[in-house]
Structures are given as structure tokens and as C-alpha cells.
Amino acid sequence: MNKGTRNLIWTLTAVVMYLFSAWLIKNEMASDIINIMASLILLKQVMRTFNNRTRKVAIWGYVGVAAFLVSILIDLILLSIRL
């Protein structure tokens, strides 16, 4: 399996985990944990995709990384409130 196919599979897996965790998993704490895992996978994919690119593309990579870090932080805050 080539590198592009593996990246696509990881990205689709993370997107499905992120989108359907709230609907399929009724336990809110487990849903937050799955959202954090999906965000980490997507963060890794964004970093891998935008690695060694031009300056304009690198800026979008930084924006993507910042967005996923904020998402992880929000999920961690929600998880700590529910404990």
C-alpha cells in the first residue's frame, strides 16, 4: 500500500471517529476521549501533509495545527468538567 493511500485511510478514519462519536457513543466522557484521539490523528495528518511546502501552504498547515490544538484543549476542558 503506498503512502498516499495510507494517509487517506488515516484521515477518513479520524474524520469518521470525530463526526460520529457524539451520535454513536452515548457516554459523554468516552465521546470526548474519542474526539481527542481523532484530533490527534488529524493533527498528525495535517503536519504530514503540509511538511516541506511553500510559505503559503505552510501558513495553512500552522492554522490547521492551531485549530486541532484548540479542539484538543476544549475537549480536555469538557472532560475535566464532567469528572
Coordinates of C-alpha atoms in Angstrom, one line a residue:
M1 CA 0.0 0.0 0.0
N2 CA 1.5 3.3 -1.0
K3 CA 1.9 6.4 1.3
G4 CA -1.0 8.4 -0.2
T5 CA -3.4 5.5 0.3
R6 CA -2.4 5.1 4.0
N7 CA -2.7 8.9 4.6
L8 CA -6.2 8.8 3.1
I9 CA -7.2 5.9 5.2
W10 CA -6.0 7.5 8.4
T11 CA -7.7 10.8 7.5
L12 CA -11.0 9.1 6.7
T13 CA -10.8 7.1 9.9
A14 CA -10.2 10.2 12.0
V15 CA -13.0 12.1 10.4
V16 CA -15.5 9.3 10.9
M17 CA -14.4 9.0 14.5
Y18 CA -14.7 12.7 15.1
L19 CA -18.1 13.1 13.4
F20 CA -19.9 10.1 14.6
S21 CA -18.6 9.8 18.2
A22 CA -21.3 12.2 19.5
W23 CA -24.1 10.2 17.8
L24 CA -23.0 6.6 18.3
I25 CA -21.5 6.8 21.7
K26 CA -23.9 7.8 24.4
N27 CA -21.3 8.1 27.2
E28 CA -20.1 11.7 27.0
M29 CA -16.7 11.0 28.6
A30 CA -15.9 8.3 26.1
S31 CA -17.1 10.6 23.3
D32 CA -14.6 13.3 24.5
I33 CA -11.8 10.8 24.6
I34 CA -12.6 9.6 21.1
N35 CA -12.7 13.2 19.9
I36 CA -9.3 13.8 21.4
M37 CA -7.9 10.7 19.6
A38 CA -9.4 11.8 16.3
S39 CA -8.0 15.3 16.7
L40 CA -4.5 13.9 17.4
I41 CA -4.7 11.7 14.2
L42 CA -5.9 14.6 12.1
L43 CA -3.2 16.8 13.6
K44 CA -0.6 14.2 12.6
Q45 CA -2.0 14.1 9.1
V46 CA -2.0 17.9 8.7
M47 CA 1.6 18.0 9.8
R48 CA 2.5 15.2 7.4
T49 CA 0.6 16.8 4.5
F50 CA 1.9 20.3 4.9
N51 CA 5.5 19.3 5.6
N52 CA 8.3 20.9 3.4
R53 CA 5.9 23.0 1.3
T54 CA 5.9 26.6 0.1
R55 CA 5.4 29.5 2.5
K56 CA 1.7 30.0 1.7
V57 CA 0.9 26.3 2.2
A58 CA 3.0 26.2 5.4
I59 CA 0.8 29.0 6.8
W60 CA -2.3 26.9 6.3
G61 CA -0.5 24.0 8.0
Y62 CA 0.1 26.2 11.0
V63 CA -3.6 27.2 11.0
G64 CA -4.6 23.6 10.9
V65 CA -2.3 22.6 13.7
A66 CA -3.5 25.5 15.8
A67 CA -7.2 24.6 15.2
F68 CA -6.6 21.0 16.2
L69 CA -4.7 22.0 19.4
V70 CA -7.6 24.3 20.3
S71 CA -10.0 21.4 19.7
I72 CA -8.0 19.1 21.9
L73 CA -7.9 21.8 24.6
I74 CA -11.6 22.3 24.5
D75 CA -12.2 18.5 24.7
L76 CA -9.8 18.3 27.7
I77 CA -11.7 21.1 29.5
L78 CA -15.0 19.5 28.9
L79 CA -13.7 16.1 30.0
S80 CA -12.3 17.7 33.3
I81 CA -15.7 19.4 33.9
R82 CA -17.5 16.1 33.6
L83 CA -15.3 14.3 36.0

